Coordinates of C-alpha atoms and ligand atoms in Angstrom, one line a residue:
X79 CA 124.2 115.1 101.9
X80 CA 127.9 115.9 101.4
X81 CA 128.2 117.3 97.9
X82 CA 125.7 119.5 96.1
X83 CA 125.7 120.5 92.4
X84 CA 124.2 123.7 91.2
X85 CA 123.3 124.7 87.6
X86 CA 121.5 127.4 85.7
X87 CA 119.4 126.5 82.7
X88 CA 117.3 128.0 79.9
X89 CA 117.1 131.8 79.5
X90 CA 119.5 133.6 81.9
X91 CA 117.8 136.0 84.3
X92 CA 119.1 138.8 86.5
X93 CA 119.4 137.3 90.0
X94 CA 120.6 133.9 89.0
X95 CA 124.0 134.8 90.3
X96 CA 122.5 136.0 93.6
X97 CA 120.9 132.6 93.9
X98 CA 124.2 130.8 93.1
X99 CA 125.9 132.9 95.8
X100 CA 123.3 132.0 98.4
X101 CA 123.6 128.3 97.5
X102 CA 127.4 128.3 97.8
X103 CA 127.5 130.2 101.1
X104 CA 124.7 128.2 102.7
X105 CA 126.1 124.9 101.6
X106 CA 129.7 125.6 102.7
X107 CA 128.3 126.8 106.0
X108 CA 126.7 123.4 106.4
X109 CA 130.0 121.6 105.6
X110 CA 128.9 120.6 102.2
X111 CA 131.0 120.9 99.0
X112 CA 129.4 122.8 96.1
X113 CA 130.0 121.6 92.6
X114 CA 129.3 124.3 89.9
X115 CA 127.9 122.7 86.8
X116 CA 128.6 124.9 83.8
X117 CA 126.3 125.4 80.8
X118 CA 123.1 123.8 82.3
X119 CA 122.1 120.2 81.5
X120 CA 124.4 120.2 78.5
X121 CA 127.4 120.9 80.7
X122 CA 126.2 118.2 83.2
X123 CA 126.2 115.6 80.5
X124 CA 129.6 116.8 79.3
X125 CA 131.1 116.8 82.8
X126 CA 131.8 120.6 82.9
X127 CA 132.0 120.7 86.6
X128 CA 134.2 122.6 89.1
X129 CA 134.1 122.9 92.8
X130 CA 133.0 126.4 94.0
X131 CA 134.5 128.3 97.0
X132 CA 133.4 131.4 98.8
X133 CA 135.8 133.4 96.6
X134 CA 134.1 132.3 93.4
X135 CA 130.9 134.1 94.5
X136 CA 132.3 137.3 96.0
X137 CA 130.1 140.2 94.8
X138 CA 128.4 138.3 92.0
X139 CA 125.1 139.3 93.7
X140 CA 125.3 142.5 91.7
X141 CA 125.8 141.1 88.2
X142 CA 123.2 140.0 85.6
X143 CA 123.5 136.9 83.3
X144 CA 124.9 133.8 85.0
X145 CA 128.5 133.0 86.0
X146 CA 127.6 129.3 85.5
X147 CA 126.6 130.0 81.9
X148 CA 123.4 128.4 80.6
X149 CA 122.1 126.4 77.7
X150 CA 119.0 124.8 76.3
X151 CA 119.7 121.1 75.7
X152 CA 117.5 118.9 73.4
X153 CA 119.7 115.8 74.2
X154 CA 118.9 116.0 77.9
X155 CA 115.2 115.4 77.2
X156 CA 116.1 112.0 75.6
X157 CA 116.7 108.9 77.8
X158 CA 120.3 108.7 76.6
X159 CA 120.9 112.2 77.8
X160 CA 119.6 111.5 81.3
X161 CA 121.6 108.3 81.4
X162 CA 124.8 110.3 80.5
X163 CA 124.0 112.8 83.2
X164 CA 123.5 110.2 85.9
X165 CA 126.9 108.6 85.1
X166 CA 128.6 112.0 85.5
X167 CA 126.7 112.8 88.7
X168 CA 127.9 109.5 90.2
X169 CA 131.5 109.9 88.9
X170 CA 131.7 113.3 90.7
X171 CA 130.0 111.9 93.8
X172 CA 127.2 114.5 93.7
X173 CA 124.4 113.7 96.2
X174 CA 121.9 116.3 95.2
X175 CA 121.4 119.1 92.6
X176 CA 119.9 122.6 92.6
X177 CA 118.5 123.7 89.3
X178 CA 117.8 127.4 88.7
X179 CA 115.6 128.0 85.6
X180 CA 112.1 128.0 84.2
X181 CA 109.4 125.5 83.4
X182 CA 111.5 123.5 80.9
X183 CA 114.4 123.3 83.4
X184 CA 112.1 122.1 86.1
X185 CA 111.0 119.2 83.9
X186 CA 114.7 118.2 83.7
X187 CA 114.9 118.6 87.5
X188 CA 112.0 116.2 87.9
X189 CA 113.6 113.7 85.6
X190 CA 116.8 113.8 87.7
X191 CA 114.9 113.4 90.9
X192 CA 112.9 110.5 89.6
X193 CA 116.2 108.9 88.5
X194 CA 117.3 108.9 92.2
X195 CA 119.2 112.2 92.4
X196 CA 117.5 114.5 95.0
X197 CA 116.8 117.7 93.1
X198 CA 115.4 121.1 94.0
X199 CA 114.2 123.8 91.5
X200 CA 114.5 127.5 92.0
X201 CA 112.3 129.6 89.6
X202 CA 114.6 131.8 87.4
X203 CA 112.9 133.4 84.4
X204 CA 112.0 136.9 83.6
X205 CA 108.6 135.7 82.2
X206 CA 107.0 135.2 85.7
X207 CA 105.0 132.4 84.1
X208 CA 105.1 129.8 86.8
X209 CA 101.7 129.5 88.5
X210 CA 102.9 127.9 91.8
X211 CA 104.9 131.0 92.8
X212 CA 103.9 134.6 93.0
X213 CA 107.2 135.7 91.5
X214 CA 110.1 134.3 89.6
X215 CA 113.7 135.6 89.9
X216 CA 114.4 138.2 87.2
X217 CA 110.9 139.4 86.6
X218 CA 111.2 142.6 88.8
X219 CA 114.5 143.6 87.1
X220 CA 113.0 143.0 83.6
X221 CA 110.0 145.2 84.4
X222 CA 112.4 147.9 85.7
X223 CA 114.6 147.6 82.6
X224 CA 111.5 148.0 80.4
X225 CA 110.2 151.1 82.2
X226 CA 113.6 152.7 82.1
X227 CA 113.8 152.1 78.3
X228 CA 110.3 153.4 77.8
X229 CA 111.2 156.7 79.4
X230 CA 114.0 157.1 76.9
X231 CA 111.8 156.2 74.0
X232 CA 109.1 158.6 75.2
X233 CA 111.6 161.5 75.2
X234 CA 112.3 161.1 71.5
X235 CA 108.7 160.2 70.5
X236 CA 107.5 163.4 72.2
X237 CA 110.2 165.5 70.4
X238 CA 108.7 164.3 67.1
X239 CA 105.0 164.0 68.1
X240 CA 105.2 160.3 67.4
X241 CA 103.6 157.2 68.9
X242 CA 106.0 154.4 70.1
X243 CA 105.1 150.8 70.2
X244 CA 107.4 148.7 72.3
X245 CA 107.6 144.9 72.1
X246 CA 108.6 143.2 75.3
X247 CA 109.4 139.6 76.1
X248 CA 107.5 137.1 78.2
X249 CA 106.9 134.2 75.7
X250 CA 103.2 133.4 76.2
X251 CA 102.8 135.4 79.4
X252 CA 101.9 139.0 79.5
X253 CA 103.2 139.9 83.0
X254 CA 106.1 142.0 81.9
X255 CA 103.9 143.9 79.5
X256 CA 101.1 144.4 82.1
X257 CA 103.4 145.5 84.9
X258 CA 105.4 147.8 82.6
X259 CA 102.2 149.1 81.2
X260 CA 101.0 150.2 84.6
X261 CA 104.4 151.5 85.8
X262 CA 105.7 152.8 82.5
X263 CA 103.0 153.9 81.9
X264 CA 101.6 152.9 78.6
X265 CA 98.4 154.2 77.0
X266 CA 97.6 150.8 75.4
X267 CA 98.9 147.4 76.5
X268 CA 98.4 144.4 74.3
X269 CA 98.6 141.0 76.1
X270 CA 98.4 137.4 75.1
X271 CA 95.9 136.6 77.9
X272 CA 93.4 139.1 76.4
X273 CA 92.5 139.4 72.8
X274 CA 93.1 143.1 72.6
X275 CA 91.6 144.4 69.3
X276 CA 94.2 146.2 67.1
X277 CA 91.3 148.1 65.5
X278 CA 90.3 149.5 68.9
X279 CA 93.9 150.3 69.6
X280 CA 94.4 152.1 66.3
X281 CA 91.1 154.0 66.8
X282 CA 92.2 155.1 70.2
X283 CA 95.5 156.4 68.9
X284 CA 93.7 158.3 66.1
X285 CA 91.3 159.8 68.6
X286 CA 94.2 160.8 70.9
X287 CA 95.7 162.6 67.9
X288 CA 92.5 164.4 67.1
X289 CA 92.2 165.8 70.6
X290 CA 95.8 167.1 70.4
X291 CA 97.5 164.2 72.3
X292 CA 100.2 163.4 69.7
X293 CA 102.5 161.2 71.7
X294 CA 101.2 157.9 73.1
X295 CA 103.0 154.7 74.2
X296 CA 101.9 151.2 73.3
X297 CA 103.3 148.1 74.9
X298 CA 102.9 144.8 73.1
X299 CA 103.8 141.5 74.7
X300 CA 105.7 139.2 72.3
X301 CA 102.9 136.6 72.8
X302 CA 100.3 139.1 71.5
X303 CA 102.1 140.0 68.3
X304 CA 105.0 142.0 66.9
X305 CA 105.6 145.8 67.3
X306 CA 106.5 146.0 63.6
X307 CA 103.2 144.4 62.5
X308 CA 101.2 146.6 64.9
X309 CA 102.9 149.7 63.6
X310 CA 102.2 148.6 60.0
X311 CA 98.5 148.1 60.9
X312 CA 98.2 151.5 62.5
X313 CA 99.9 153.2 59.5
X314 CA 97.5 151.5 57.1
X315 CA 94.3 152.5 59.1
X316 CA 95.2 155.9 60.5
X317 CA 97.3 159.0 59.9
X318 CA 99.2 158.4 63.1
X319 CA 103.0 158.4 62.9
X320 CA 104.2 155.4 64.8
X321 CA 107.6 153.8 65.4
X322 CA 108.2 150.2 66.6
X323 CA 110.9 149.2 69.0
X324 CA 111.8 145.7 70.0
X325 CA 113.5 145.7 73.4
X326 CA 114.7 142.2 73.1
X327 CA 117.7 141.2 75.3
X328 CA 118.2 144.7 76.7
X329 CA 115.4 143.8 79.2
X330 CA 117.0 140.5 80.2
X331 CA 120.5 141.8 81.0
X332 CA 121.8 144.2 83.6
X333 CA 122.2 144.4 87.3
X334 CA 119.4 142.7 89.2
X335 CA 117.1 144.9 91.3
X336 CA 117.2 144.8 95.1
X337 CA 113.9 142.8 95.0
X338 CA 115.5 140.1 92.8
X339 CA 118.7 139.9 94.8
X340 CA 116.8 139.4 98.0
X341 CA 114.3 136.9 96.4
X342 CA 117.1 134.9 94.9
X343 CA 119.0 134.9 98.2
X344 CA 116.0 133.7 100.2
X345 CA 115.3 131.0 97.6
X346 CA 118.9 129.8 97.4
X347 CA 119.1 129.4 101.2
X348 CA 115.8 127.5 101.2
X349 CA 116.9 125.2 98.5
X350 CA 120.1 124.2 100.4
X351 CA 118.2 123.8 103.6
X352 CA 115.8 121.3 101.9
X353 CA 118.7 119.3 100.5
X354 CA 120.4 119.3 103.8
X355 CA 117.6 117.2 105.2
X356 CA 117.6 115.0 102.1
X357 CA 114.4 116.6 100.9
X358 CA 114.5 116.3 97.1
X359 CA 111.8 116.7 94.4
X360 CA 110.8 120.2 95.5
X361 CA 110.4 123.6 93.9
X362 CA 111.1 126.7 96.0
X363 CA 108.7 129.6 95.5
X364 CA 107.2 132.6 97.2
X365 CA 103.6 133.1 98.2
X366 CA 102.3 136.1 100.1
X367 CA 105.9 137.0 100.8
X368 CA 106.7 133.7 102.5
X369 CA 109.2 131.3 101.0
X370 CA 107.6 127.9 100.3
X371 CA 108.4 124.7 98.7
X372 CA 106.1 122.4 96.8
X373 CA 106.6 119.2 94.9
X374 CA 108.2 119.6 91.4
X375 CA 105.1 117.9 90.0
X376 CA 102.9 120.5 91.5
X377 CA 105.1 123.3 90.3
X378 CA 105.1 122.0 86.8
X379 CA 101.4 121.2 86.9
X380 CA 100.1 124.5 88.2
X381 CA 98.8 126.7 85.5
X382 CA 99.9 130.3 85.5
X383 CA 97.3 132.6 86.9
X384 CA 96.5 135.8 85.1
X385 CA 96.2 138.8 87.5
X386 CA 92.6 139.9 86.7
X387 CA 92.6 142.6 89.3
X388 CA 95.8 144.2 88.0
X389 CA 94.4 144.0 84.4
X390 CA 91.2 145.7 85.5
X391 CA 93.2 148.5 87.2
X392 CA 95.2 148.9 84.0
X393 CA 92.0 149.1 81.9
X394 CA 90.6 151.8 84.2
X395 CA 93.9 153.8 84.3
X396 CA 94.2 153.9 80.5
X397 CA 90.7 155.0 79.9
X398 CA 91.6 158.7 80.1
Ligands
F6P55 O1 112.0 132.6 78.8 C1 112.8 133.8 78.8 C2 112.8 134.4 77.5 O2 113.6 135.6 77.6 C3 111.5 134.8 76.8 O3 110.9 135.9 77.4 C4 111.8 134.8 75.4 O4 110.7 134.6 74.6 C5 112.9 133.8 75.2 O5 113.4 133.6 76.5 C6 114.0 134.1 74.3 O6 114.8 133.0 74.2 P1 116.3 133.0 73.6 O7 117.2 133.4 74.7 O8 116.5 131.6 73.2 O9 116.3 133.9 72.5

């Protein structure tokens, strides 16, 4: 393997740059050339490709977003899209590709691999919704971003004796909400994996108010509903004063945490090491703090596992 391509795809995530940096440094160290593919699969089809040197990745470990830019491409899912990409790959003499992204990006990686381009996936999504790996790059930073914002929201809620309901991302996965709910902490956490009753939640807020606890914090995962709707429901059924906040992209941007920088670095190195021995069709992950790789098929086919133990802890901790 002489020439490796690297791209980031789907939602950006803090730590993608750390992974790109590790890929570039490891590959150059192994006498491989690294081709940066800009704007994900769309950029691959369009030939937006430039060779990367050490100097291109100096200090990018500390920045959020992705220096390679990203995109969600509908065309790449079509056979013509794949065909276009394969032509570009061969024109640039690229022998293997590393894709940093989530589940959808891994499906693209598998298509490339099946078309004869050895491809490795690195899990980059704040959602932490990939079952084959304990953690995805960006999740830790997103949770930290959420708890930092909750602290600010709590200050102003407390000043007015109000309740705050904070909507967090995660698509259909409640991990960001659950972790931020425990660490934040929140008094009520509503998750897509559990059908949390809004009636019970509203009753709890009303009971808190009755016993003099005027300020409470609710976290709602976007997969479980919207902060605005929940606030409306509470206002209709209680006399609690509640304010909705949607954290949105604030939780996805910003400098990656140390955990994400190190996870991304370990995964980037592992991805290049796999390609260096012509091992394609793999997804890098972490299990029990060991970096692993499994087939892309297994990575895509493994359902995400909800952490029941953590959920039970949260239930117990919020009882008081
Ligand atoms: O998958 C990452 C994620 O941030 C989700 O948590 C969220 O639902 C979605 O992407 C938002 O997508 P977009 O960047 O297209 O608005």
